[in-house]
Amino acid sequence: MGEQIYGLLGRRLGHSWSVPIHQALGCQPYRLIELEPGELEAFLRREDIGGLNVTIPYKRDVMAFCDIIDPAAEAIGSVNTLVRREGKLVGYNTDIDGFLYMLKRARISLRGKKVLILGSGGASLTAQAAARREGAREIVVVSRTGEDSYENLPERHGDAEALVNTTPVGMWPHVEGSPVDLRLLPAVTDVVDVIYNPGRTNLLLQAEEMGHWRRMPGGDDWNEPGGRDIRYTGGLPMLTAQAVRAEELFFDRTVPDEETERITARLRGDMTNLVLVGMPGSGKTTVGRELAELSGKPFVDLDEEIVRRAGVSIPEIFASQGESAFRALEHEVLAEVCAGHGQVIATGGGAVLWSENRAAMRRTGWVCYLRRRLEDLPTEGRPLSQTGSLAEMERVRHPLYLGACDRSVWNDTNAVETAQEIWRYFYEEEHPGN
């Protein structure tokens, strides 16, 4: 295996998670292969190619260099997997296998539904083929220009029931955008975003927020009157499943679904941030350090990072510049830190006050609300805890903590036991969007 080339072929691959997936499946030589368009032909003529995955922008370009194209890939119109067999380059499309697996896993059915597919590239072709295979009633491809564009969606397609995003809008590192406002599509009950980084794009965050249920911190379902029954999924299960199918083609073997789930859970756990929110003095830093020790994830204390950048203490920032200046600096630091992956992050008590902060935490993180009784909260060195009423502060912030978190945990024993409880929940619970 080591004498042959295995890897992901693309032009810019800094965001890819493919290497750890394939290496977890046993393909240790798997690597990222970045090529410019002019380098493509010479590379694909190499006889030492064992197996390649192909991503943007080459899924259609590589078809010209294939000796054989699988009929399913031919019908879709794009190739994402190449295998050298008896000297011939054979093209396949495993994206559709991953797409269908993702739908099944999220319990999303497209049968009999009107499906909007955002984007017209290679991923769109896969989504269209999957929707046809699933028995969609109508398939509409939306692009920036043409008869079906983003500007006329509400007027022409307000009755659509399923939405699939195949565009890069919202993908790391440009995570702030969203391809469409779901409020303009009142009939949509299924939302699929093929983006896997971040785990919850803004589109998925809106789907989650608008849905009439979400899993609340104690594990119960919370119903919001007037909401919709929206099912949604991000693209990580698709990424894993298509990679598993590619491995089967590379090495002519069968991988059970249990292995696909194991790798999905492992990758999700490794890459997802574990974010602690809660009142000042609730123990976020102490518990966070224990979590970092337990998990092997690096620890980031946002207040410490703010102090490092400002060169003065937080009470000094409040005294000299006021709370508004502090909040602006807090947001800048939080957004930058949360753009990373696989960290334990302890936030400041007021970080949830800005909706932009809550979104940044949830996009890449599993958020835990750390709770402690008011009488046990220390106030020394905490400007807002020393002025005004802690009870009033909790009254204002408690619903924001709940709205931001995936789980709440009481910190009423010791930091080690609390960290162990959080870590257990982190791995036992299904991470939203994935």
Coordinates of C-alpha atoms in Angstrom, one line a residue:
M1 CA 0.0 0.0 0.0
G2 CA 2.8 2.4 0.9
E3 CA 4.2 2.4 -2.7
Q4 CA 1.0 3.7 -4.2
I5 CA -0.6 7.1 -3.9
Y6 CA -3.8 7.5 -1.9
G7 CA -5.3 10.9 -1.0
L8 CA -7.7 13.8 -1.6
L9 CA -7.2 15.7 -4.8
G10 CA -8.3 19.3 -4.9
R11 CA -7.0 22.9 -5.3
R12 CA -7.3 24.3 -1.8
L13 CA -7.6 21.7 1.0
G14 CA -6.8 23.5 4.2
H15 CA -10.3 22.8 5.5
S16 CA -10.4 19.1 4.8
W17 CA -11.0 16.4 7.5
S18 CA -10.5 13.5 5.0
V19 CA -7.1 12.4 6.2
P20 CA -8.1 11.4 9.7
I21 CA -11.1 9.5 8.4
H22 CA -9.2 7.4 5.9
Q23 CA -6.3 6.8 8.3
A24 CA -8.9 5.6 10.9
L25 CA -10.1 3.2 8.2
G26 CA -6.5 1.9 7.9
C27 CA -5.2 3.8 4.9
Q28 CA -2.1 5.4 6.6
P29 CA -0.5 6.8 3.3
Y30 CA -3.7 8.9 2.7
R31 CA -2.7 12.6 2.2
L32 CA -3.9 15.9 0.8
I33 CA -2.9 16.6 -2.8
E34 CA -3.3 20.2 -3.9
L35 CA -2.9 20.8 -7.6
E36 CA -3.4 23.7 -10.0
P37 CA -5.5 23.0 -13.1
G38 CA -2.5 22.8 -15.3
E39 CA -1.0 20.1 -13.2
L40 CA -4.0 17.8 -13.3
E41 CA -3.4 15.8 -16.4
A42 CA 0.3 14.9 -15.7
F43 CA -0.6 13.8 -12.2
L44 CA -3.5 11.6 -13.3
R45 CA -1.4 9.8 -15.9
R46 CA 0.8 8.4 -13.0
E47 CA 0.8 4.6 -12.8
D48 CA 1.4 4.6 -9.0
I49 CA -2.1 6.0 -8.2
G50 CA -3.9 3.6 -6.0
G51 CA -7.0 5.5 -5.1
L52 CA -8.0 9.2 -4.9
N53 CA -10.9 11.2 -3.7
V54 CA -11.7 14.3 -5.7
T55 CA -13.2 17.5 -4.4
I56 CA -13.8 21.1 -5.6
P57 CA -13.1 22.2 -8.3
Y58 CA -12.1 19.0 -10.1
K59 CA -15.1 16.6 -9.8
R60 CA -16.1 17.1 -13.4
D61 CA -12.6 17.9 -14.8
V62 CA -11.2 14.5 -13.9
M63 CA -13.8 12.7 -16.0
A64 CA -11.9 13.6 -19.2
F65 CA -8.9 11.5 -17.9
C66 CA -10.9 8.4 -16.9
D67 CA -10.6 5.2 -19.0
I68 CA -13.8 3.9 -17.4
I69 CA -16.6 5.8 -15.7
D70 CA -19.1 3.9 -13.5
P71 CA -22.7 4.3 -14.9
A72 CA -23.9 5.9 -11.7
A73 CA -21.2 8.6 -11.8
E74 CA -21.9 9.1 -15.5
A75 CA -25.5 9.7 -14.8
I76 CA -24.8 12.1 -12.0
G77 CA -22.2 14.0 -14.2
S78 CA -19.4 14.1 -11.7
V79 CA -16.7 11.8 -10.2
N80 CA -15.3 12.0 -6.7
T81 CA -13.4 8.7 -6.5
L82 CA -10.7 7.4 -8.8
V83 CA -9.2 3.9 -8.6
R84 CA -6.4 2.5 -10.8
R85 CA -7.4 -1.0 -11.9
E86 CA -5.2 -3.0 -14.2
G87 CA -3.6 0.2 -15.4
K88 CA -6.9 1.9 -16.2
L89 CA -8.3 4.9 -14.3
V90 CA -11.8 4.2 -13.2
G91 CA -14.2 6.9 -12.0
Y92 CA -16.9 6.5 -9.4
N93 CA -19.2 8.8 -7.4
T94 CA -19.4 7.8 -3.7
D95 CA -20.9 11.2 -2.7
I96 CA -24.4 9.9 -3.5
D97 CA -23.8 6.9 -1.1
G98 CA -22.8 9.4 1.6
F99 CA -25.7 11.7 0.8
L100 CA -28.3 8.9 1.1
Y101 CA -26.7 7.7 4.3
M102 CA -26.9 11.2 5.8
L103 CA -30.6 11.5 4.9
K104 CA -31.4 8.0 6.4
R105 CA -29.4 8.8 9.6
A106 CA -31.3 12.1 10.1
R107 CA -34.6 10.4 9.4
I108 CA -35.2 12.8 6.5
S109 CA -37.3 11.6 3.6
L110 CA -37.6 13.4 0.3
R111 CA -40.3 11.1 -1.2
G112 CA -43.2 13.1 -2.6
K113 CA -41.7 16.4 -1.6
K114 CA -40.8 19.6 -3.5
V115 CA -37.0 19.9 -3.0
L116 CA -35.0 23.1 -3.4
I117 CA -31.3 22.5 -4.1
L118 CA -29.1 25.6 -3.6
G119 CA -26.1 25.6 -6.0
S120 CA -25.4 24.1 -9.4
G121 CA -21.9 22.6 -8.9
G122 CA -20.8 19.0 -8.5
A123 CA -22.4 18.6 -5.0
S124 CA -25.6 19.9 -6.5
L125 CA -25.5 17.2 -9.2
T126 CA -25.2 14.5 -6.5
A127 CA -28.1 16.0 -4.5
Q128 CA -30.3 16.1 -7.6
A129 CA -29.5 12.4 -8.3
A130 CA -30.2 11.5 -4.7
A131 CA -33.5 13.4 -4.7
R132 CA -34.6 11.6 -7.9
R133 CA -33.6 8.2 -6.4
E134 CA -35.6 9.1 -3.2
G135 CA -38.7 9.9 -5.2
A136 CA -39.0 13.7 -4.8
R137 CA -42.1 15.2 -6.4
E138 CA -40.3 18.2 -7.8
I139 CA -36.6 19.3 -7.9
V140 CA -35.7 22.9 -8.3
V141 CA -32.0 24.0 -8.6
V142 CA -31.4 27.5 -7.4
S143 CA -28.5 29.6 -8.6
R144 CA -27.4 33.2 -8.4
T145 CA -28.9 34.0 -11.8
G146 CA -31.5 32.5 -14.1
E147 CA -35.2 31.6 -13.8
D148 CA -34.9 30.2 -10.3
S149 CA -32.7 32.6 -8.3
Y150 CA -32.4 33.6 -4.6
E151 CA -34.3 36.8 -5.3
N152 CA -37.5 35.1 -6.4
L153 CA -37.5 32.1 -4.1
P154 CA -40.5 33.2 -1.9
E155 CA -42.7 34.1 -4.9
R156 CA -41.9 31.0 -7.0
H157 CA -41.1 28.3 -4.5
G158 CA -42.6 29.3 -1.2
D159 CA -44.3 25.8 -1.1
A160 CA -41.0 23.9 -1.1
E161 CA -40.9 21.3 1.7
A162 CA -37.2 20.4 1.7
L163 CA -34.0 22.5 1.3
V164 CA -30.5 21.2 0.4
N165 CA -27.6 23.6 0.5
T166 CA -24.7 22.5 -1.8
T167 CA -23.0 25.9 -1.9
P168 CA -20.0 26.9 0.1
V169 CA -21.8 29.7 1.9
G170 CA -21.3 29.4 5.6
M171 CA -18.3 27.1 5.2
W172 CA -15.1 27.6 7.3
P173 CA -13.3 30.0 7.4
H174 CA -16.1 32.3 6.1
V175 CA -18.7 31.0 8.6
E176 CA -20.9 34.1 9.1
G177 CA -23.0 33.8 5.9
S178 CA -26.2 31.8 5.2
P179 CA -27.5 31.0 1.7
V180 CA -31.2 31.7 2.5
D181 CA -33.5 32.9 5.2
L182 CA -35.8 30.1 6.2
R183 CA -38.5 32.5 7.2
L184 CA -39.1 33.1 3.5
L185 CA -39.8 29.4 3.0
P186 CA -42.6 28.6 5.5
A187 CA -43.3 25.1 4.2
V188 CA -39.8 23.8 4.6
T189 CA -39.6 20.9 7.2
D190 CA -36.3 19.3 6.1
V191 CA -33.0 21.2 5.9
V192 CA -29.8 19.5 4.7
D193 CA -26.4 21.3 4.6
V194 CA -23.6 19.3 3.0
I195 CA -21.1 21.6 4.8
Y196 CA -19.4 19.7 7.6
N197 CA -17.1 22.5 8.9
P198 CA -18.5 24.1 11.0
G199 CA -20.8 21.4 12.4
R200 CA -23.7 23.8 12.6
T201 CA -23.8 26.4 9.9
N202 CA -25.9 29.5 10.3
L203 CA -28.5 27.8 8.1
L204 CA -28.7 24.9 10.6
L205 CA -28.7 27.2 13.6
Q206 CA -31.7 28.9 12.1
A207 CA -33.4 25.6 11.4
E208 CA -32.8 24.5 15.0
E209 CA -34.1 27.8 16.3
M210 CA -37.2 27.8 14.2
G211 CA -38.1 24.2 14.9
H212 CA -40.9 23.5 17.4
W213 CA -38.7 21.2 19.4
R214 CA -35.1 20.9 20.5
R215 CA -33.4 18.7 23.0
M216 CA -33.2 20.7 26.2
P217 CA -30.4 20.6 28.7
G218 CA -32.0 18.0 31.0
G219 CA -32.6 15.7 28.1
D220 CA -36.3 16.5 27.6
D221 CA -37.9 17.9 24.5
W222 CA -39.1 21.5 24.7
N223 CA -42.1 22.5 22.6
E224 CA -42.3 26.1 21.3
P225 CA -45.8 27.1 20.2
G226 CA -45.9 28.1 16.5
G227 CA -42.7 26.4 15.6
R228 CA -42.2 23.9 12.8
D229 CA -41.3 20.2 12.9
I230 CA -37.9 20.8 11.2
R231 CA -35.5 17.9 10.8
Y232 CA -31.9 19.0 9.8
T233 CA -28.5 17.6 9.3
G234 CA -25.0 18.8 8.6
G235 CA -22.6 17.1 6.2
L236 CA -20.3 15.2 8.5
P237 CA -22.1 11.8 8.2
M238 CA -22.1 12.2 4.4
L239 CA -18.3 12.9 4.5
T240 CA -17.6 9.8 6.6
A241 CA -20.0 7.5 4.6
Q242 CA -18.6 8.6 1.2
A243 CA -15.1 8.0 2.4
V244 CA -16.0 4.6 3.7
R245 CA -17.5 3.7 0.3
A246 CA -14.3 5.0 -1.4
E247 CA -12.2 2.8 0.9
E248 CA -14.3 -0.2 -0.2
L249 CA -13.5 0.6 -3.8
F250 CA -9.8 1.3 -3.1
F251 CA -9.3 -2.1 -1.5
D252 CA -12.2 -4.2 -2.6
R253 CA -13.5 -4.8 0.9
T254 CA -16.8 -4.3 2.9
V255 CA -17.0 -1.9 5.8
P256 CA -19.9 -2.3 8.2
D257 CA -22.2 0.6 9.1
E258 CA -21.0 0.3 12.7
E259 CA -17.6 1.4 11.6
T260 CA -19.0 4.4 9.8
E261 CA -20.8 5.4 13.0
R262 CA -17.7 4.8 15.1
I263 CA -15.5 7.0 12.9
T264 CA -18.2 9.7 12.6
A265 CA -18.5 9.9 16.4
R266 CA -14.7 9.9 16.9
L267 CA -14.2 12.7 14.3
R268 CA -17.0 14.7 15.8
G269 CA -15.7 14.3 19.3
D270 CA -12.1 15.2 18.2
M271 CA -13.1 18.3 16.2
T272 CA -15.9 19.7 18.2
N273 CA -15.2 22.4 20.8
L274 CA -16.5 21.8 24.3
V275 CA -17.7 25.3 25.5
L276 CA -18.6 26.1 29.1
V277 CA -21.0 29.0 29.9
G278 CA -22.5 30.1 33.2
M279 CA -22.6 32.7 35.8
P280 CA -19.4 34.4 37.0
G281 CA -17.9 32.2 39.7
S282 CA -19.7 29.0 38.6
G283 CA -16.3 27.2 38.1
K284 CA -15.9 27.3 34.4
T285 CA -12.1 27.8 34.5
T286 CA -11.5 25.1 37.2
V287 CA -13.8 22.6 35.6
G288 CA -12.5 23.5 32.1
R289 CA -8.9 22.7 33.2
E290 CA -10.1 19.3 34.5
L291 CA -11.9 18.7 31.2
A292 CA -8.8 19.5 29.2
E293 CA -6.8 17.1 31.4
L294 CA -9.4 14.4 31.0
S295 CA -9.9 14.8 27.3
G296 CA -6.5 15.8 26.0
K297 CA -8.0 18.8 24.3
P298 CA -6.2 22.2 24.7
F299 CA -7.7 24.6 27.2
V300 CA -8.6 28.2 26.4
D301 CA -9.8 30.6 29.1
L302 CA -11.4 33.5 27.2
D303 CA -11.0 36.0 30.1
E304 CA -7.3 35.1 30.4
E305 CA -6.9 35.6 26.6
I306 CA -8.6 39.0 26.8
V307 CA -6.3 40.1 29.6
R308 CA -3.3 38.9 27.6
R309 CA -4.3 40.9 24.6
A310 CA -5.4 44.0 26.5
G311 CA -2.3 44.0 28.8
V312 CA -4.5 45.0 31.8
S313 CA -7.0 43.2 34.1
I314 CA -10.7 42.9 33.3
P315 CA -11.6 45.2 36.2
E316 CA -9.2 47.8 34.8
I317 CA -10.8 47.5 31.4
F318 CA -14.2 48.1 32.9
A319 CA -12.9 51.0 35.0
S320 CA -11.1 52.8 32.1
Q321 CA -13.1 51.9 29.0
G322 CA -16.5 50.7 30.3
E323 CA -18.5 47.6 29.7
S324 CA -19.2 48.2 26.0
A325 CA -15.5 48.3 25.1
F326 CA -15.0 45.1 27.1
R327 CA -17.9 43.3 25.3
A328 CA -16.5 44.3 21.9
L329 CA -13.1 42.9 22.8
E330 CA -14.7 39.8 24.3
H331 CA -16.6 39.2 21.0
E332 CA -13.4 39.6 18.9
V333 CA -11.5 37.1 21.0
L334 CA -14.4 34.7 21.3
A335 CA -15.1 34.6 17.5
E336 CA -11.4 33.9 16.8
V337 CA -11.1 31.2 19.4
C338 CA -14.3 29.4 18.5
A339 CA -13.2 29.3 14.8
G340 CA -10.7 26.7 15.9
H341 CA -11.5 23.0 16.6
G342 CA -11.1 20.4 19.3
Q343 CA -10.7 22.7 22.3
V344 CA -12.1 23.1 25.8
I345 CA -13.2 26.8 26.1
A346 CA -14.3 28.5 29.3
T347 CA -16.2 31.7 28.5
G348 CA -16.8 34.8 30.6
G349 CA -20.1 35.0 32.5
G350 CA -21.6 37.6 30.1
A351 CA -20.4 36.2 26.8
V352 CA -24.0 35.0 26.1
L353 CA -25.3 38.5 26.1
W354 CA -24.5 39.0 22.5
S355 CA -26.4 36.8 20.0
E356 CA -23.3 36.8 17.8
N357 CA -21.3 35.1 20.6
R358 CA -24.0 32.5 21.1
A359 CA -23.9 31.6 17.4
A360 CA -20.1 31.4 17.3
M361 CA -20.1 29.0 20.3
R362 CA -22.8 26.7 18.8
R363 CA -21.4 26.7 15.2
T364 CA -18.3 24.7 16.2
G365 CA -19.1 23.7 19.8
W366 CA -21.1 21.6 22.1
V367 CA -22.1 24.0 24.8
C368 CA -22.5 23.1 28.5
Y369 CA -24.3 25.5 31.0
L370 CA -22.4 25.1 34.3
R371 CA -24.7 25.9 37.2
R372 CA -24.1 26.8 40.8
R373 CA -26.3 28.1 43.6
L374 CA -26.3 31.9 43.9
E375 CA -25.1 31.8 47.5
D376 CA -22.0 29.8 46.4
L377 CA -20.9 32.3 43.7
P378 CA -17.8 34.3 44.6
T379 CA -17.8 37.9 43.7
E380 CA -14.2 39.1 44.4
G381 CA -12.5 40.5 41.3
R382 CA -15.7 40.4 39.3
P383 CA -16.9 43.9 38.4
L384 CA -20.5 43.2 37.6
S385 CA -20.9 40.7 40.4
Q386 CA -19.9 43.4 42.9
T387 CA -22.4 46.0 41.6
G388 CA -26.1 45.3 41.6
S389 CA -27.9 42.1 42.4
L390 CA -26.6 38.6 41.5
A391 CA -30.2 37.4 41.5
E392 CA -31.2 40.0 38.9
M393 CA -28.1 39.1 36.8
E394 CA -29.1 35.4 36.9
R395 CA -32.7 36.3 36.0
V396 CA -31.6 38.0 32.9
R397 CA -28.9 35.6 31.9
H398 CA -30.5 32.2 32.8
P399 CA -32.7 32.0 29.6
L400 CA -29.7 33.0 27.5
Y401 CA -27.5 30.3 29.0
L402 CA -30.4 27.8 28.4
G403 CA -30.8 29.0 24.8
A404 CA -27.1 28.7 24.1
C405 CA -26.4 25.3 25.6
D406 CA -26.8 21.6 24.6
R407 CA -26.8 20.4 28.2
S408 CA -26.7 21.9 31.7
V409 CA -24.7 20.4 34.6
W410 CA -24.7 21.4 38.3
N411 CA -21.3 22.1 39.7
D412 CA -22.2 21.1 43.2
T413 CA -19.7 18.4 44.1
N414 CA -16.1 18.9 43.0
A415 CA -14.4 19.9 39.7
V416 CA -13.2 16.4 38.9
E417 CA -16.6 14.8 39.2
T418 CA -18.3 17.6 37.4
A419 CA -15.8 17.3 34.5
Q420 CA -16.3 13.6 34.3
E421 CA -20.1 14.1 34.1
I422 CA -19.7 16.7 31.3
W423 CA -17.3 14.5 29.4
R424 CA -19.8 11.5 29.6
Y425 CA -22.6 13.7 28.3
F426 CA -20.3 15.1 25.5
Y427 CA -19.7 11.6 24.1
E428 CA -23.0 10.0 24.8
E429 CA -25.2 12.6 23.3
E430 CA -25.8 13.1 19.6
H431 CA -24.2 16.4 18.6
P432 CA -26.8 18.6 16.8
G433 CA -26.2 19.0 13.1
N434 CA -24.1 15.9 12.9

